[in-house]
Amino acid sequence: MEEKKRGVILDVDGTLIDSNDLHAHAWVDAFAELGHDIAYARVRPLIGKGGDKVLDELLGIAEDSEQGKALTERRSEIFDERYLHQVKAFPRTREFVQTLLDHGYKVAVASSAEREQLEDLLDRALVKDLIPKTTSSSEAERSKPDPDIVEAAQRKLGIPPEQLVMVGDTPYDVEAASRAGIDTVALRCGGWSDKELHGAIAVYEDPADLNAHFAESPLGRLAPM
């Protein structure tokens, strides 16, 4: 008999809101302003990892270096100035989060976003009032696919890993959760295929699809009530 789950850890970008492409464009713009010609096609597959890993993989520089700090700060400014207003919640996102709560789940967010930007993103997702526990990049030494952010969210919930489920949209969510001992239900709306999301215990199109099939999903079958 499968063990009941008690909590759900949610990713935000690409999971609750349609923002992955916009984050990639913000990186490309910031790189260009600071003299780096890096194509969107190189940046987009890295969205879902933290900025530290994006900078290391594309430029071989550390996030805490002078150049790394300048790029990270400018990317954040560009995203807020040019792209944040375009961010929209995926269909039925609020209903999905409310369904989790109605079935007795404790819910937390684990995002690679900075704390201030995460608050704005949860506003855009229309769920800020539903999710009191959030974990941002400032609370983890290493970003996804390292498990630090997921583990921080797990500690905030105070629930053992085996009684948690992660809902995310990238291979980095799946890997981070797996390394933390947590199962993942994945969504395709962030831009990855089922093959790329291998390791997830189930894959759905988006929050609306998962909500529509909640009863027969792992989240429905293993709900605490």
PDB file of N, CA, C and O in Angstrom, residues 90-164:
ATOM      1  N   PHE A  90      -0.629  30.254 -15.334  1.00  0.00           N
ATOM      2  CA  PHE A  90      -1.220  29.238 -16.196  1.00  0.00           C
ATOM      3  C   PHE A  90      -2.692  29.047 -15.803  1.00  0.00           C
ATOM      4  O   PHE A  90      -3.084  29.322 -14.663  1.00  0.00           O
ATOM      5  N   PRO A  91      -3.527  28.590 -16.738  1.00  0.00           N
ATOM      6  CA  PRO A  91      -4.945  28.400 -16.432  1.00  0.00           C
ATOM      7  C   PRO A  91      -5.158  27.507 -15.206  1.00  0.00           C
ATOM      8  O   PRO A  91      -4.478  26.506 -15.026  1.00  0.00           O
ATOM      9  N   ARG A  92      -6.093  27.911 -14.360  1.00  0.00           N
ATOM     10  CA  ARG A  92      -6.539  27.148 -13.190  1.00  0.00           C
ATOM     11  C   ARG A  92      -5.465  26.992 -12.108  1.00  0.00           C
ATOM     12  O   ARG A  92      -5.577  26.120 -11.239  1.00  0.00           O
ATOM     13  N   THR A  93      -4.438  27.848 -12.155  1.00  0.00           N
ATOM     14  CA  THR A  93      -3.371  27.721 -11.157  1.00  0.00           C
ATOM     15  C   THR A  93      -3.904  27.906  -9.746  1.00  0.00           C
ATOM     16  O   THR A  93      -3.603  27.121  -8.838  1.00  0.00           O
ATOM     17  N   ARG A  94      -4.688  28.948  -9.528  1.00  0.00           N
ATOM     18  CA  ARG A  94      -5.214  29.167  -8.184  1.00  0.00           C
ATOM     19  C   ARG A  94      -6.126  28.020  -7.756  1.00  0.00           C
ATOM     20  O   ARG A  94      -6.065  27.577  -6.599  1.00  0.00           O
ATOM     21  N   GLU A  95      -6.933  27.537  -8.680  1.00  0.00           N
ATOM     22  CA  GLU A  95      -7.819  26.418  -8.355  1.00  0.00           C
ATOM     23  C   GLU A  95      -7.016  25.184  -7.968  1.00  0.00           C
ATOM     24  O   GLU A  95      -7.400  24.439  -7.050  1.00  0.00           O
ATOM     25  N   PHE A  96      -5.899  24.953  -8.668  1.00  0.00           N
ATOM     26  CA  PHE A  96      -5.056  23.799  -8.357  1.00  0.00           C
ATOM     27  C   PHE A  96      -4.482  23.912  -6.945  1.00  0.00           C
ATOM     28  O   PHE A  96      -4.540  22.950  -6.162  1.00  0.00           O
ATOM     29  N   VAL A  97      -3.943  25.074  -6.604  1.00  0.00           N
ATOM     30  CA  VAL A  97      -3.378  25.253  -5.260  1.00  0.00           C
ATOM     31  C   VAL A  97      -4.474  25.122  -4.205  1.00  0.00           C
ATOM     32  O   VAL A  97      -4.272  24.495  -3.157  1.00  0.00           O
ATOM     33  N   GLN A  98      -5.658  25.656  -4.482  1.00  0.00           N
ATOM     34  CA  GLN A  98      -6.768  25.523  -3.540  1.00  0.00           C
ATOM     35  C   GLN A  98      -7.190  24.063  -3.388  1.00  0.00           C
ATOM     36  O   GLN A  98      -7.529  23.620  -2.277  1.00  0.00           O
ATOM     37  N   THR A  99      -7.124  23.303  -4.482  1.00  0.00           N
ATOM     38  CA  THR A  99      -7.436  21.872  -4.411  1.00  0.00           C
ATOM     39  C   THR A  99      -6.477  21.153  -3.478  1.00  0.00           C
ATOM     40  O   THR A  99      -6.895  20.296  -2.677  1.00  0.00           O
ATOM     41  N   LEU A 100      -5.195  21.487  -3.566  1.00  0.00           N
ATOM     42  CA  LEU A 100      -4.210  20.887  -2.660  1.00  0.00           C
ATOM     43  C   LEU A 100      -4.580  21.169  -1.205  1.00  0.00           C
ATOM     44  O   LEU A 100      -4.570  20.259  -0.360  1.00  0.00           O
ATOM     45  N   LEU A 101      -4.908  22.410  -0.921  1.00  0.00           N
ATOM     46  CA  LEU A 101      -5.255  22.793   0.451  1.00  0.00           C
ATOM     47  C   LEU A 101      -6.542  22.105   0.900  1.00  0.00           C
ATOM     48  O   LEU A 101      -6.643  21.634   2.044  1.00  0.00           O
ATOM     49  N   ASP A 102      -7.510  22.022   0.007  1.00  0.00           N
ATOM     50  CA  ASP A 102      -8.788  21.391   0.346  1.00  0.00           C
ATOM     51  C   ASP A 102      -8.627  19.905   0.655  1.00  0.00           C
ATOM     52  O   ASP A 102      -9.444  19.326   1.393  1.00  0.00           O
ATOM     53  N   HIS A 103      -7.580  19.287   0.090  1.00  0.00           N
ATOM     54  CA  HIS A 103      -7.333  17.865   0.341  1.00  0.00           C
ATOM     55  C   HIS A 103      -6.378  17.643   1.510  1.00  0.00           C
ATOM     56  O   HIS A 103      -5.918  16.518   1.735  1.00  0.00           O
ATOM     57  N   GLY A 104      -6.090  18.712   2.252  1.00  0.00           N
ATOM     58  CA  GLY A 104      -5.323  18.566   3.476  1.00  0.00           C
ATOM     59  C   GLY A 104      -3.826  18.702   3.358  1.00  0.00           C
ATOM     60  O   GLY A 104      -3.095  18.482   4.338  1.00  0.00           O
ATOM     61  N   TYR A 105      -3.342  19.065   2.181  1.00  0.00           N
ATOM     62  CA  TYR A 105      -1.898  19.210   2.011  1.00  0.00           C
ATOM     63  C   TYR A 105      -1.385  20.512   2.631  1.00  0.00           C
ATOM     64  O   TYR A 105      -2.036  21.566   2.530  1.00  0.00           O
ATOM     65  N   LYS A 106      -0.215  20.441   3.251  1.00  0.00           N
ATOM     66  CA  LYS A 106       0.549  21.646   3.565  1.00  0.00           C
ATOM     67  C   LYS A 106       1.368  21.982   2.322  1.00  0.00           C
ATOM     68  O   LYS A 106       1.926  21.077   1.688  1.00  0.00           O
ATOM     69  N   VAL A 107       1.452  23.269   1.982  1.00  0.00           N
ATOM     70  CA  VAL A 107       2.061  23.673   0.721  1.00  0.00           C
ATOM     71  C   VAL A 107       3.155  24.704   0.970  1.00  0.00           C
ATOM     72  O   VAL A 107       2.988  25.628   1.780  1.00  0.00           O
ATOM     73  N   ALA A 108       4.276  24.530   0.275  1.00  0.00           N
ATOM     74  CA  ALA A 108       5.375  25.497   0.323  1.00  0.00           C
ATOM     75  C   ALA A 108       5.914  25.690  -1.087  1.00  0.00           C
ATOM     76  O   ALA A 108       5.693  24.866  -1.975  1.00  0.00           O
ATOM     77  N   VAL A 109       6.636  26.780  -1.279  1.00  0.00           N
ATOM     78  CA  VAL A 109       7.268  27.098  -2.561  1.00  0.00           C
ATOM     79  C   VAL A 109       8.769  26.957  -2.428  1.00  0.00           C
ATOM     80  O   VAL A 109       9.361  27.356  -1.421  1.00  0.00           O
ATOM     81  N   ALA A 110       9.395  26.390  -3.458  1.00  0.00           N
ATOM     82  CA  ALA A 110      10.856  26.322  -3.533  1.00  0.00           C
ATOM     83  C   ALA A 110      11.275  26.888  -4.879  1.00  0.00           C
ATOM     84  O   ALA A 110      11.117  26.236  -5.912  1.00  0.00           O
ATOM     85  N   SER A 111      11.786  28.112  -4.878  1.00  0.00           N
ATOM     86  CA  SER A 111      12.109  28.802  -6.126  1.00  0.00           C
ATOM     87  C   SER A 111      13.529  29.337  -6.107  1.00  0.00           C
ATOM     88  O   SER A 111      14.029  29.773  -5.060  1.00  0.00           O
ATOM     89  N   SER A 112      14.169  29.342  -7.286  1.00  0.00           N
ATOM     90  CA  SER A 112      15.505  29.913  -7.423  1.00  0.00           C
ATOM     91  C   SER A 112      15.469  31.433  -7.541  1.00  0.00           C
ATOM     92  O   SER A 112      16.510  32.069  -7.617  1.00  0.00           O
ATOM     93  N   ALA A 113      14.266  32.014  -7.547  1.00  0.00           N
ATOM     94  CA  ALA A 113      14.141  33.470  -7.638  1.00  0.00           C
ATOM     95  C   ALA A 113      14.622  34.129  -6.354  1.00  0.00           C
ATOM     96  O   ALA A 113      14.634  33.527  -5.269  1.00  0.00           O
ATOM     97  N   GLU A 114      15.025  35.401  -6.473  1.00  0.00           N
ATOM     98  CA  GLU A 114      15.368  36.180  -5.297  1.00  0.00           C
ATOM     99  C   GLU A 114      14.090  36.493  -4.520  1.00  0.00           C
ATOM    100  O   GLU A 114      13.007  36.541  -5.076  1.00  0.00           O
ATOM    101  N   ARG A 115      14.229  36.733  -3.219  1.00  0.00           N
ATOM    102  CA  ARG A 115      13.079  36.900  -2.332  1.00  0.00           C
ATOM    103  C   ARG A 115      12.097  37.959  -2.843  1.00  0.00           C
ATOM    104  O   ARG A 115      10.894  37.713  -2.951  1.00  0.00           O
ATOM    105  N   GLU A 116      12.587  39.166  -3.161  1.00  0.00           N
ATOM    106  CA  GLU A 116      11.680  40.245  -3.581  1.00  0.00           C
ATOM    107  C   GLU A 116      10.975  39.892  -4.882  1.00  0.00           C
ATOM    108  O   GLU A 116       9.768  40.128  -5.031  1.00  0.00           O
ATOM    109  N   GLN A 117      11.721  39.307  -5.831  1.00  0.00           N
ATOM    110  CA  GLN A 117      11.109  38.948  -7.103  1.00  0.00           C
ATOM    111  C   GLN A 117      10.116  37.805  -6.917  1.00  0.00           C
ATOM    112  O   GLN A 117       9.075  37.763  -7.590  1.00  0.00           O
ATOM    113  N   LEU A 118      10.399  36.890  -6.015  1.00  0.00           N
ATOM    114  CA  LEU A 118       9.486  35.772  -5.762  1.00  0.00           C
ATOM    115  C   LEU A 118       8.125  36.281  -5.298  1.00  0.00           C
ATOM    116  O   LEU A 118       7.079  35.760  -5.710  1.00  0.00           O
ATOM    117  N   GLU A 119       8.109  37.298  -4.453  1.00  0.00           N
ATOM    118  CA  GLU A 119       6.840  37.863  -4.005  1.00  0.00           C
ATOM    119  C   GLU A 119       6.035  38.391  -5.185  1.00  0.00           C
ATOM    120  O   GLU A 119       4.815  38.187  -5.277  1.00  0.00           O
ATOM    121  N   ASP A 120       6.721  39.078  -6.119  1.00  0.00           N
ATOM    122  CA  ASP A 120       6.041  39.593  -7.312  1.00  0.00           C
ATOM    123  C   ASP A 120       5.498  38.452  -8.177  1.00  0.00           C
ATOM    124  O   ASP A 120       4.394  38.538  -8.725  1.00  0.00           O
ATOM    125  N   LEU A 121       6.286  37.379  -8.310  1.00  0.00           N
ATOM    126  CA  LEU A 121       5.864  36.253  -9.138  1.00  0.00           C
ATOM    127  C   LEU A 121       4.650  35.543  -8.542  1.00  0.00           C
ATOM    128  O   LEU A 121       3.740  35.133  -9.267  1.00  0.00           O
ATOM    129  N   LEU A 122       4.620  35.406  -7.227  1.00  0.00           N
ATOM    130  CA  LEU A 122       3.461  34.782  -6.583  1.00  0.00           C
ATOM    131  C   LEU A 122       2.218  35.662  -6.729  1.00  0.00           C
ATOM    132  O   LEU A 122       1.097  35.150  -6.831  1.00  0.00           O
ATOM    133  N   ASP A 123       2.419  36.971  -6.754  1.00  0.00           N
ATOM    134  CA  ASP A 123       1.307  37.872  -7.053  1.00  0.00           C
ATOM    135  C   ASP A 123       0.772  37.606  -8.458  1.00  0.00           C
ATOM    136  O   ASP A 123      -0.447  37.525  -8.667  1.00  0.00           O
ATOM    137  N   ARG A 124       1.685  37.462  -9.420  1.00  0.00           N
ATOM    138  CA  ARG A 124       1.270  37.209 -10.793  1.00  0.00           C
ATOM    139  C   ARG A 124       0.581  35.853 -10.918  1.00  0.00           C
ATOM    140  O   ARG A 124      -0.289  35.656 -11.772  1.00  0.00           O
ATOM    141  N   ALA A 125       0.975  34.915 -10.068  1.00  0.00           N
ATOM    142  CA  ALA A 125       0.368  33.580 -10.079  1.00  0.00           C
ATOM    143  C   ALA A 125      -0.996  33.555  -9.392  1.00  0.00           C
ATOM    144  O   ALA A 125      -1.706  32.548  -9.469  1.00  0.00           O
ATOM    145  N   LEU A 126      -1.342  34.642  -8.704  1.00  0.00           N
ATOM    146  CA  LEU A 126      -2.631  34.771  -8.017  1.00  0.00           C
ATOM    147  C   LEU A 126      -2.765  33.808  -6.841  1.00  0.00           C
ATOM    148  O   LEU A 126      -3.868  33.400  -6.474  1.00  0.00           O
ATOM    149  N   VAL A 127      -1.629  33.443  -6.234  1.00  0.00           N
ATOM    150  CA  VAL A 127      -1.675  32.469  -5.127  1.00  0.00           C
ATOM    151  C   VAL A 127      -0.912  32.933  -3.889  1.00  0.00           C
ATOM    152  O   VAL A 127      -0.755  32.166  -2.945  1.00  0.00           O
ATOM    153  N   LYS A 128      -0.463  34.167  -3.883  1.00  0.00           N
ATOM    154  CA  LYS A 128       0.380  34.630  -2.777  1.00  0.00           C
ATOM    155  C   LYS A 128      -0.292  34.442  -1.430  1.00  0.00           C
ATOM    156  O   LYS A 128       0.350  34.077  -0.436  1.00  0.00           O
ATOM    157  N   ASP A 129      -1.593  34.671  -1.386  1.00  0.00           N
ATOM    158  CA  ASP A 129      -2.318  34.555  -0.124  1.00  0.00           C
ATOM    159  C   ASP A 129      -2.542  33.109   0.308  1.00  0.00           C
ATOM    160  O   ASP A 129      -2.881  32.852   1.465  1.00  0.00           O
ATOM    161  N   LEU A 130      -2.346  32.176  -0.609  1.00  0.00           N
ATOM    162  CA  LEU A 130      -2.600  30.760  -0.302  1.00  0.00           C
ATOM    163  C   LEU A 130      -1.357  30.028   0.196  1.00  0.00           C
ATOM    164  O   LEU A 130      -1.477  28.923   0.745  1.00  0.00           O
ATOM    165  N   ILE A 131      -0.177  30.616  -0.018  1.00  0.00           N
ATOM    166  CA  ILE A 131       1.070  29.900   0.270  1.00  0.00           C
ATOM    167  C   ILE A 131       1.910  30.708   1.253  1.00  0.00           C
ATOM    168  O   ILE A 131       2.664  31.606   0.863  1.00  0.00           O
ATOM    169  N   PRO A 132       1.814  30.415   2.546  1.00  0.00           N
ATOM    170  CA  PRO A 132       2.552  31.197   3.542  1.00  0.00           C
ATOM    171  C   PRO A 132       4.034  30.874   3.630  1.00  0.00           C
ATOM    172  O   PRO A 132       4.826  31.706   4.072  1.00  0.00           O
ATOM    173  N   LYS A 133       4.415  29.673   3.214  1.00  0.00           N
ATOM    174  CA  LYS A 133       5.814  29.257   3.350  1.00  0.00           C
ATOM    175  C   LYS A 133       6.506  29.293   1.990  1.00  0.00           C
ATOM    176  O   LYS A 133       6.095  28.595   1.066  1.00  0.00           O
ATOM    177  N   THR A 134       7.553  30.122   1.885  1.00  0.00           N
ATOM    178  CA  THR A 134       8.300  30.231   0.632  1.00  0.00           C
ATOM    179  C   THR A 134       9.788  30.128   0.911  1.00  0.00           C
ATOM    180  O   THR A 134      10.275  30.557   1.958  1.00  0.00           O
ATOM    181  N   THR A 135      10.501  29.556  -0.052  1.00  0.00           N
ATOM    182  CA  THR A 135      11.951  29.435   0.038  1.00  0.00           C
ATOM    183  C   THR A 135      12.548  30.003  -1.243  1.00  0.00           C
ATOM    184  O   THR A 135      12.199  29.575  -2.346  1.00  0.00           O
ATOM    185  N   SER A 136      13.440  30.980  -1.101  1.00  0.00           N
ATOM    186  CA  SER A 136      14.039  31.653  -2.255  1.00  0.00           C
ATOM    187  C   SER A 136      15.519  31.340  -2.336  1.00  0.00           C
ATOM    188  O   SER A 136      16.087  30.626  -1.506  1.00  0.00           O
ATOM    189  N   SER A 137      16.182  31.925  -3.337  1.00  0.00           N
ATOM    190  CA  SER A 137      17.605  31.663  -3.556  1.00  0.00           C
ATOM    191  C   SER A 137      18.463  32.087  -2.372  1.00  0.00           C
ATOM    192  O   SER A 137      19.530  31.515  -2.138  1.00  0.00           O
ATOM    193  N   SER A 138      18.003  33.073  -1.600  1.00  0.00           N
ATOM    194  CA  SER A 138      18.789  33.563  -0.467  1.00  0.00           C
ATOM    195  C   SER A 138      18.885  32.541   0.664  1.00  0.00           C
ATOM    196  O   SER A 138      19.728  32.668   1.551  1.00  0.00           O
ATOM    197  N   GLU A 139      18.052  31.517   0.629  1.00  0.00           N
ATOM    198  CA  GLU A 139      18.021  30.535   1.705  1.00  0.00           C
ATOM    199  C   GLU A 139      18.699  29.221   1.331  1.00  0.00           C
ATOM    200  O   GLU A 139      18.568  28.229   2.037  1.00  0.00           O
ATOM    201  N   ALA A 140      19.417  29.237   0.219  1.00  0.00           N
ATOM    202  CA  ALA A 140      20.108  28.018  -0.228  1.00  0.00           C
ATOM    203  C   ALA A 140      21.493  28.379  -0.742  1.00  0.00           C
ATOM    204  O   ALA A 140      21.651  29.330  -1.507  1.00  0.00           O
ATOM    205  N   GLU A 141      22.472  27.623  -0.312  1.00  0.00           N
ATOM    206  CA  GLU A 141      23.842  27.884  -0.761  1.00  0.00           C
ATOM    207  C   GLU A 141      24.010  27.551  -2.229  1.00  0.00           C
ATOM    208  O   GLU A 141      24.699  28.257  -2.964  1.00  0.00           O
ATOM    209  N   ARG A 142      23.369  26.475  -2.665  1.00  0.00           N
ATOM    210  CA  ARG A 142      23.484  26.043  -4.058  1.00  0.00           C
ATOM    211  C   ARG A 142      22.092  25.971  -4.679  1.00  0.00           C
ATOM    212  O   ARG A 142      21.131  25.594  -4.016  1.00  0.00           O
ATOM    213  N   SER A 143      22.000  26.322  -5.950  1.00  0.00           N
ATOM    214  CA  SER A 143      20.699  26.343  -6.632  1.00  0.00           C
ATOM    215  C   SER A 143      20.431  25.005  -7.316  1.00  0.00           C
ATOM    216  O   SER A 143      21.295  24.140  -7.415  1.00  0.00           O
ATOM    217  N   LYS A 144      19.195  24.848  -7.795  1.00  0.00           N
ATOM    218  CA  LYS A 144      18.817  23.643  -8.538  1.00  0.00           C
ATOM    219  C   LYS A 144      19.749  23.464  -9.735  1.00  0.00           C
ATOM    220  O   LYS A 144      20.148  24.446 -10.345  1.00  0.00           O
ATOM    221  N   PRO A 145      20.131  22.221 -10.060  1.00  0.00           N
ATOM    222  CA  PRO A 145      19.571  20.949  -9.580  1.00  0.00           C
ATOM    223  C   PRO A 145      20.144  20.429  -8.265  1.00  0.00           C
ATOM    224  O   PRO A 145      19.834  19.305  -7.890  1.00  0.00           O
ATOM    225  N   ASP A 146      21.018  21.203  -7.578  1.00  0.00           N
ATOM    226  CA  ASP A 146      21.374  20.810  -6.216  1.00  0.00           C
ATOM    227  C   ASP A 146      20.110  20.856  -5.359  1.00  0.00           C
ATOM    228  O   ASP A 146      19.195  21.643  -5.638  1.00  0.00           O
ATOM    229  N   PRO A 147      20.040  20.070  -4.317  1.00  0.00           N
ATOM    230  CA  PRO A 147      18.779  19.927  -3.575  1.00  0.00           C
ATOM    231  C   PRO A 147      18.536  20.974  -2.499  1.00  0.00           C
ATOM    232  O   PRO A 147      17.500  20.936  -1.833  1.00  0.00           O
ATOM    233  N   ASP A 148      19.443  21.936  -2.330  1.00  0.00           N
ATOM    234  CA  ASP A 148      19.406  22.836  -1.174  1.00  0.00           C
ATOM    235  C   ASP A 148      18.062  23.551  -1.001  1.00  0.00           C
ATOM    236  O   ASP A 148      17.523  23.623   0.110  1.00  0.00           O
ATOM    237  N   ILE A 149      17.523  24.121  -2.087  1.00  0.00           N
ATOM    238  CA  ILE A 149      16.283  24.891  -1.988  1.00  0.00           C
ATOM    239  C   ILE A 149      15.115  23.983  -1.623  1.00  0.00           C
ATOM    240  O   ILE A 149      14.261  24.339  -0.802  1.00  0.00           O
ATOM    241  N   VAL A 150      15.073  22.809  -2.211  1.00  0.00           N
ATOM    242  CA  VAL A 150      14.011  21.847  -1.889  1.00  0.00           C
ATOM    243  C   VAL A 150      14.124  21.392  -0.444  1.00  0.00           C
ATOM    244  O   VAL A 150      13.114  21.284   0.275  1.00  0.00           O
ATOM    245  N   GLU A 151      15.339  21.141   0.000  1.00  0.00           N
ATOM    246  CA  GLU A 151      15.537  20.719   1.390  1.00  0.00           C
ATOM    247  C   GLU A 151      15.140  21.826   2.362  1.00  0.00           C
ATOM    248  O   GLU A 151      14.595  21.553   3.439  1.00  0.00           O
ATOM    249  N   ALA A 152      15.410  23.082   1.996  1.00  0.00           N
ATOM    250  CA  ALA A 152      15.017  24.203   2.854  1.00  0.00           C
ATOM    251  C   ALA A 152      13.493  24.277   2.977  1.00  0.00           C
ATOM    252  O   ALA A 152      12.952  24.526   4.063  1.00  0.00           O
ATOM    253  N   ALA A 153      12.789  24.060   1.858  1.00  0.00           N
ATOM    254  CA  ALA A 153      11.328  24.049   1.895  1.00  0.00           C
ATOM    255  C   ALA A 153      10.815  22.881   2.737  1.00  0.00           C
ATOM    256  O   ALA A 153       9.839  23.020   3.495  1.00  0.00           O
ATOM    257  N   GLN A 154      11.472  21.739   2.617  1.00  0.00           N
ATOM    258  CA  GLN A 154      11.082  20.563   3.402  1.00  0.00           C
ATOM    259  C   GLN A 154      11.215  20.846   4.902  1.00  0.00           C
ATOM    260  O   GLN A 154      10.337  20.504   5.691  1.00  0.00           O
ATOM    261  N   ARG A 155      12.297  21.520   5.270  1.00  0.00           N
ATOM    262  CA  ARG A 155      12.496  21.854   6.685  1.00  0.00           C
ATOM    263  C   ARG A 155      11.420  22.828   7.170  1.00  0.00           C
ATOM    264  O   ARG A 155      10.936  22.712   8.305  1.00  0.00           O
ATOM    265  N   LYS A 156      11.041  23.778   6.335  1.00  0.00           N
ATOM    266  CA  LYS A 156       9.990  24.728   6.730  1.00  0.00           C
ATOM    267  C   LYS A 156       8.656  24.024   6.951  1.00  0.00           C
ATOM    268  O   LYS A 156       7.894  24.377   7.848  1.00  0.00           O
ATOM    269  N   LEU A 157       8.368  23.041   6.120  1.00  0.00           N
ATOM    270  CA  LEU A 157       7.124  22.292   6.290  1.00  0.00           C
ATOM    271  C   LEU A 157       7.183  21.346   7.479  1.00  0.00           C
ATOM    272  O   LEU A 157       6.154  21.009   8.062  1.00  0.00           O
ATOM    273  N   GLY A 158       8.395  20.898   7.819  1.00  0.00           N
ATOM    274  CA  GLY A 158       8.546  19.984   8.942  1.00  0.00           C
ATOM    275  C   GLY A 158       7.963  18.611   8.680  1.00  0.00           C
ATOM    276  O   GLY A 158       7.474  17.945   9.595  1.00  0.00           O
ATOM    277  N   ILE A 159       8.019  18.195   7.402  1.00  0.00           N
ATOM    278  CA  ILE A 159       7.454  16.909   6.985  1.00  0.00           C
ATOM    279  C   ILE A 159       8.579  16.053   6.398  1.00  0.00           C
ATOM    280  O   ILE A 159       9.390  16.563   5.624  1.00  0.00           O
ATOM    281  N   PRO A 160       8.657  14.762   6.726  1.00  0.00           N
ATOM    282  CA  PRO A 160       9.714  13.908   6.170  1.00  0.00           C
ATOM    283  C   PRO A 160       9.651  13.868   4.640  1.00  0.00           C
ATOM    284  O   PRO A 160       8.557  13.942   4.058  1.00  0.00           O
ATOM    285  N   PRO A 161      10.798  13.758   3.976  1.00  0.00           N
ATOM    286  CA  PRO A 161      10.835  13.752   2.510  1.00  0.00           C
ATOM    287  C   PRO A 161       9.913  12.717   1.873  1.00  0.00           C
ATOM    288  O   PRO A 161       9.278  12.990   0.849  1.00  0.00           O
ATOM    289  N   GLU A 162       9.816  11.549   2.462  1.00  0.00           N
ATOM    290  CA  GLU A 162       9.006  10.487   1.865  1.00  0.00           C
ATOM    291  C   GLU A 162       7.507  10.799   1.910  1.00  0.00           C
ATOM    292  O   GLU A 162       6.720  10.145   1.236  1.00  0.00           O
ATOM    293  N   GLN A 163       7.129  11.804   2.687  1.00  0.00           N
ATOM    294  CA  GLN A 163       5.721  12.194   2.764  1.00  0.00           C
ATOM    295  C   GLN A 163       5.436  13.481   1.980  1.00  0.00           C
ATOM    296  O   GLN A 163       4.387  14.103   2.150  1.00  0.00           O
ATOM    297  N   LEU A 164       6.374  13.857   1.111  1.00  0.00           N
ATOM    298  CA  LEU A 164       6.246  15.071   0.307  1.00  0.00           C
ATOM    299  C   LEU A 164       6.221  14.741  -1.180  1.00  0.00           C
ATOM    300  O   LEU A 164       6.719  13.699  -1.615  1.00  0.00           O
TER     301      LEU A 164
END
